[in-house]
Amino acid sequence: MQNYGDPKYWDKRYKSHEEGMFDWLEDYNSLKSLIRKLVGKHGKTLVLGCGNAEFSEQMYDDGFENIDNCDISSVVIEQMRKRNKMRSKMHYDVMDVRQMTYPDNYYDLAVDKSTIDALLCGERSFYNCLLYTSPSPRDLSTSRMPSSACKKKKKKK
């Protein structure tokens, strides 16, 4: 079995498939109506484990411009920065979802389209998933649910 939790695996894969794109599970068009209901176009979105999928690009082109993307692979992040240089409000960061450094309570929506699945295929899978999903000082105050599930952050009264 491939170790999908290992950044070296992903760097090698993205180097060898530089021109290709791959979108796990659902694409943006299949989730568009749900995302529109959950967060307005000015809401802040984080795409966890973005890879080289077109999801964020399609979302951005649909008017959602406040999108941050993170992935454990420095190779794919550099590829995506180059590919999306004309989308100036969209950002890409090399980051391990088990040790995120984004500010608390910053995002209105977090999208995980299979990052948790990749963690489950790596070494220490259950521990890594615990790190990823457990509340901690880096909590985004949004739900991070696998398989394209999304949830909006509750507004403070």
PDB file of C-alpha atoms in Angstrom:
ATOM      1  CA  MET A   1       0.000   0.000   0.000  1.00  0.00           C
ATOM      2  CA  GLN A   2       1.182   3.534  -0.751  1.00  0.00           C
ATOM      3  CA  ASN A   3       1.992   5.708   2.243  1.00  0.00           C
ATOM      4  CA  TYR A   4      -0.315   8.607   1.420  1.00  0.00           C
ATOM      5  CA  GLY A   5       0.562  10.258   4.725  1.00  0.00           C
ATOM      6  CA  ASP A   6       4.188  10.775   3.657  1.00  0.00           C
ATOM      7  CA  PRO A   7       5.087  14.125   2.031  1.00  0.00           C
ATOM      8  CA  LYS A   8       7.857  12.399   0.047  1.00  0.00           C
ATOM      9  CA  TYR A   9       5.255  10.245  -1.699  1.00  0.00           C
ATOM     10  CA  TRP A  10       3.294  13.339  -2.763  1.00  0.00           C
ATOM     11  CA  ASP A  11       6.370  15.323  -3.857  1.00  0.00           C
ATOM     12  CA  LYS A  12       7.434  12.430  -6.085  1.00  0.00           C
ATOM     13  CA  ARG A  13       3.926  11.997  -7.472  1.00  0.00           C
ATOM     14  CA  TYR A  14       3.494  15.698  -8.281  1.00  0.00           C
ATOM     15  CA  LYS A  15       6.949  15.919  -9.894  1.00  0.00           C
ATOM     16  CA  SER A  16       6.115  13.009 -12.181  1.00  0.00           C
ATOM     17  CA  HIS A  17       2.605  14.300 -13.029  1.00  0.00           C
ATOM     18  CA  GLU A  18       3.368  18.007 -13.272  1.00  0.00           C
ATOM     19  CA  GLU A  19       0.958  18.681 -16.128  1.00  0.00           C
ATOM     20  CA  GLY A  20      -1.895  16.564 -14.789  1.00  0.00           C
ATOM     21  CA  MET A  21      -4.700  17.443 -12.413  1.00  0.00           C
ATOM     22  CA  PHE A  22      -6.569  15.167 -10.070  1.00  0.00           C
ATOM     23  CA  ASP A  23      -9.723  15.922  -8.098  1.00  0.00           C
ATOM     24  CA  TRP A  24     -10.615  13.441  -5.340  1.00  0.00           C
ATOM     25  CA  LEU A  25     -14.274  12.621  -4.859  1.00  0.00           C
ATOM     26  CA  GLU A  26     -16.572  15.580  -5.563  1.00  0.00           C
ATOM     27  CA  ASP A  27     -15.722  18.532  -7.765  1.00  0.00           C
ATOM     28  CA  TYR A  28     -16.723  22.140  -7.127  1.00  0.00           C
ATOM     29  CA  ASN A  29     -19.764  22.044  -9.413  1.00  0.00           C
ATOM     30  CA  SER A  30     -21.297  19.195  -7.418  1.00  0.00           C
ATOM     31  CA  LEU A  31     -20.871  21.144  -4.144  1.00  0.00           C
ATOM     32  CA  LYS A  32     -21.506  24.668  -5.440  1.00  0.00           C
ATOM     33  CA  SER A  33     -25.081  25.010  -4.164  1.00  0.00           C
ATOM     34  CA  LEU A  34     -24.140  23.700  -0.708  1.00  0.00           C
ATOM     35  CA  ILE A  35     -21.154  26.054  -0.444  1.00  0.00           C
ATOM     36  CA  ARG A  36     -23.265  29.032  -1.523  1.00  0.00           C
ATOM     37  CA  LYS A  37     -25.761  28.221   1.247  1.00  0.00           C
ATOM     38  CA  LEU A  38     -23.076  27.813   3.898  1.00  0.00           C
ATOM     39  CA  VAL A  39     -20.896  30.838   3.228  1.00  0.00           C
ATOM     40  CA  GLY A  40     -21.263  34.070   1.282  1.00  0.00           C
ATOM     41  CA  LYS A  41     -18.867  34.967  -1.480  1.00  0.00           C
ATOM     42  CA  HIS A  42     -16.938  37.211   0.914  1.00  0.00           C
ATOM     43  CA  GLY A  43     -16.432  34.453   3.487  1.00  0.00           C
ATOM     44  CA  LYS A  44     -12.967  33.074   4.147  1.00  0.00           C
ATOM     45  CA  THR A  45     -12.396  29.509   2.938  1.00  0.00           C
ATOM     46  CA  LEU A  46      -9.585  27.080   3.678  1.00  0.00           C
ATOM     47  CA  VAL A  47      -9.037  24.083   1.409  1.00  0.00           C
ATOM     48  CA  LEU A  48      -7.099  21.430   3.322  1.00  0.00           C
ATOM     49  CA  GLY A  49      -4.828  19.174   1.267  1.00  0.00           C
ATOM     50  CA  CYS A  50      -5.599  21.057  -1.938  1.00  0.00           C
ATOM     51  CA  GLY A  51      -3.276  19.024  -4.186  1.00  0.00           C
ATOM     52  CA  ASN A  52      -3.482  20.020  -7.846  1.00  0.00           C
ATOM     53  CA  ALA A  53      -7.279  19.833  -8.087  1.00  0.00           C
ATOM     54  CA  GLU A  54      -9.236  22.561  -9.846  1.00  0.00           C
ATOM     55  CA  PHE A  55     -11.664  22.864  -6.921  1.00  0.00           C
ATOM     56  CA  SER A  56     -10.296  26.169  -5.558  1.00  0.00           C
ATOM     57  CA  GLU A  57      -9.821  27.637  -9.020  1.00  0.00           C
ATOM     58  CA  GLN A  58     -13.434  26.908  -9.956  1.00  0.00           C
ATOM     59  CA  MET A  59     -14.630  28.291  -6.643  1.00  0.00           C
ATOM     60  CA  TYR A  60     -12.549  31.447  -7.147  1.00  0.00           C
ATOM     61  CA  ASP A  61     -13.826  31.903 -10.703  1.00  0.00           C
ATOM     62  CA  ASP A  62     -17.367  31.610  -9.311  1.00  0.00           C
ATOM     63  CA  GLY A  63     -16.736  34.708  -7.168  1.00  0.00           C
ATOM     64  CA  PHE A  64     -15.311  33.269  -3.932  1.00  0.00           C
ATOM     65  CA  GLU A  65     -11.994  35.112  -3.780  1.00  0.00           C
ATOM     66  CA  ASN A  66     -10.921  34.713  -0.142  1.00  0.00           C
ATOM     67  CA  ILE A  67      -9.478  31.221  -0.480  1.00  0.00           C
ATOM     68  CA  ASP A  68      -6.409  29.816   1.231  1.00  0.00           C
ATOM     69  CA  ASN A  69      -5.100  26.417   0.219  1.00  0.00           C
ATOM     70  CA  CYS A  70      -2.653  24.220   2.059  1.00  0.00           C
ATOM     71  CA  ASP A  71      -0.907  20.982   1.246  1.00  0.00           C
ATOM     72  CA  ILE A  72       1.970  18.997   2.734  1.00  0.00           C
ATOM     73  CA  SER A  73       3.738  18.842  -0.649  1.00  0.00           C
ATOM     74  CA  SER A  74       6.001  21.803  -1.404  1.00  0.00           C
ATOM     75  CA  VAL A  75       6.146  20.604  -5.014  1.00  0.00           C
ATOM     76  CA  VAL A  76       2.398  20.907  -5.614  1.00  0.00           C
ATOM     77  CA  ILE A  77       2.159  24.215  -3.755  1.00  0.00           C
ATOM     78  CA  GLU A  78       4.792  25.726  -6.056  1.00  0.00           C
ATOM     79  CA  GLN A  79       2.998  24.298  -9.109  1.00  0.00           C
ATOM     80  CA  MET A  80      -0.312  25.745  -7.927  1.00  0.00           C
ATOM     81  CA  ARG A  81       1.185  29.163  -7.180  1.00  0.00           C
ATOM     82  CA  LYS A  82       2.493  29.329 -10.750  1.00  0.00           C
ATOM     83  CA  ARG A  83      -0.731  28.021 -12.254  1.00  0.00           C
ATOM     84  CA  ASN A  84      -2.824  30.549 -10.317  1.00  0.00           C
ATOM     85  CA  LYS A  85      -0.684  33.681 -10.338  1.00  0.00           C
ATOM     86  CA  MET A  86      -3.544  35.569 -12.043  1.00  0.00           C
ATOM     87  CA  ARG A  87      -5.881  34.738  -9.145  1.00  0.00           C
ATOM     88  CA  SER A  88      -4.247  37.287  -6.851  1.00  0.00           C
ATOM     89  CA  LYS A  89      -6.469  36.855  -3.789  1.00  0.00           C
ATOM     90  CA  MET A  90      -5.998  33.087  -3.619  1.00  0.00           C
ATOM     91  CA  HIS A  91      -3.082  31.840  -1.516  1.00  0.00           C
ATOM     92  CA  TYR A  92      -1.133  28.596  -1.253  1.00  0.00           C
ATOM     93  CA  ASP A  93       0.809  27.471   1.802  1.00  0.00           C
ATOM     94  CA  VAL A  94       2.970  24.449   2.497  1.00  0.00           C
ATOM     95  CA  MET A  95       1.521  23.133   5.724  1.00  0.00           C
ATOM     96  CA  ASP A  96       0.912  19.891   7.545  1.00  0.00           C
ATOM     97  CA  VAL A  97      -2.756  19.720   8.599  1.00  0.00           C
ATOM     98  CA  ARG A  98      -1.661  18.070  11.844  1.00  0.00           C
ATOM     99  CA  GLN A  99       0.257  21.224  12.794  1.00  0.00           C
ATOM    100  CA  MET A 100      -1.565  24.165  11.266  1.00  0.00           C
ATOM    101  CA  THR A 101      -0.487  27.702  12.086  1.00  0.00           C
ATOM    102  CA  TYR A 102      -3.460  29.666  10.766  1.00  0.00           C
ATOM    103  CA  PRO A 103      -5.081  32.086  13.232  1.00  0.00           C
ATOM    104  CA  ASP A 104      -7.865  30.830  15.481  1.00  0.00           C
ATOM    105  CA  ASN A 105     -11.450  31.499  14.369  1.00  0.00           C
ATOM    106  CA  TYR A 106     -10.329  32.986  11.055  1.00  0.00           C
ATOM    107  CA  TYR A 107     -12.119  30.833   8.462  1.00  0.00           C
ATOM    108  CA  ASP A 108     -15.826  30.618   7.741  1.00  0.00           C
ATOM    109  CA  LEU A 109     -15.496  27.370   5.822  1.00  0.00           C
ATOM    110  CA  ALA A 110     -12.971  24.535   5.733  1.00  0.00           C
ATOM    111  CA  VAL A 111     -13.063  21.945   2.968  1.00  0.00           C
ATOM    112  CA  ASP A 112     -11.453  18.532   3.240  1.00  0.00           C
ATOM    113  CA  LYS A 113     -11.940  16.480   0.100  1.00  0.00           C
ATOM    114  CA  SER A 114      -9.861  13.466   1.184  1.00  0.00           C
ATOM    115  CA  THR A 115      -6.998  14.648   3.337  1.00  0.00           C
ATOM    116  CA  ILE A 116      -8.244  12.527   6.206  1.00  0.00           C
ATOM    117  CA  ASP A 117      -8.353   9.533   3.852  1.00  0.00           C
ATOM    118  CA  ALA A 118      -4.688  10.095   2.971  1.00  0.00           C
ATOM    119  CA  LEU A 119      -3.797  10.290   6.669  1.00  0.00           C
ATOM    120  CA  LEU A 120      -5.610   7.022   7.297  1.00  0.00           C
ATOM    121  CA  CYS A 121      -3.377   5.305   4.726  1.00  0.00           C
ATOM    122  CA  GLY A 122      -0.123   6.371   6.366  1.00  0.00           C
ATOM    123  CA  GLU A 123       1.901   5.304   9.354  1.00  0.00           C
ATOM    124  CA  ARG A 124       0.357   6.060  12.761  1.00  0.00           C
ATOM    125  CA  SER A 125      -2.887   6.739  10.917  1.00  0.00           C
ATOM    126  CA  PHE A 126      -5.260   6.945  13.856  1.00  0.00           C
ATOM    127  CA  TYR A 127      -2.925   9.172  15.839  1.00  0.00           C
ATOM    128  CA  ASN A 128      -2.460  11.473  12.835  1.00  0.00           C
ATOM    129  CA  CYS A 129      -6.209  11.718  12.335  1.00  0.00           C
ATOM    130  CA  LEU A 130      -6.598  12.524  16.017  1.00  0.00           C
ATOM    131  CA  LEU A 131      -4.106  15.379  15.645  1.00  0.00           C
ATOM    132  CA  TYR A 132      -5.978  16.614  12.588  1.00  0.00           C
ATOM    133  CA  THR A 133      -9.493  16.527  14.023  1.00  0.00           C
ATOM    134  CA  SER A 134      -9.047  17.230  17.743  1.00  0.00           C
ATOM    135  CA  PRO A 135      -9.737  20.669  19.168  1.00  0.00           C
ATOM    136  CA  SER A 136      -6.526  22.502  19.930  1.00  0.00           C
ATOM    137  CA  PRO A 137      -5.118  26.049  20.035  1.00  0.00           C
ATOM    138  CA  ARG A 138      -5.043  25.972  16.206  1.00  0.00           C
ATOM    139  CA  ASP A 139      -8.772  25.190  15.961  1.00  0.00           C
ATOM    140  CA  LEU A 140     -10.381  26.841  12.973  1.00  0.00           C
ATOM    141  CA  SER A 141     -13.812  26.925  14.589  1.00  0.00           C
ATOM    142  CA  THR A 142     -15.246  25.109  11.564  1.00  0.00           C
ATOM    143  CA  SER A 143     -15.989  21.508  10.906  1.00  0.00           C
ATOM    144  CA  ARG A 144     -13.341  19.598   9.014  1.00  0.00           C
ATOM    145  CA  MET A 145     -15.267  16.651   7.708  1.00  0.00           C
ATOM    146  CA  PRO A 146     -14.050  14.027   5.227  1.00  0.00           C
ATOM    147  CA  SER A 147     -15.461  13.234   1.814  1.00  0.00           C
ATOM    148  CA  SER A 148     -16.414  16.730   0.750  1.00  0.00           C
ATOM    149  CA  ALA A 149     -18.618  17.607   3.693  1.00  0.00           C
ATOM    150  CA  CYS A 150     -18.640  21.274   4.633  1.00  0.00           C
ATOM    151  CA  LYS A 151     -20.067  23.279   7.508  1.00  0.00           C
ATOM    152  CA  LYS A 152     -20.286  26.972   8.219  1.00  0.00           C
ATOM    153  CA  LYS A 153     -18.879  28.500  11.395  1.00  0.00           C
ATOM    154  CA  LYS A 154     -21.506  29.673  13.879  1.00  0.00           C
ATOM    155  CA  LYS A 155     -21.784  33.451  14.250  1.00  0.00           C
ATOM    156  CA  LYS A 156     -21.051  34.889  17.695  1.00  0.00           C
ATOM    157  CA  LYS A 157     -23.943  36.781  19.262  1.00  0.00           C
TER     158      LYS A 157
END
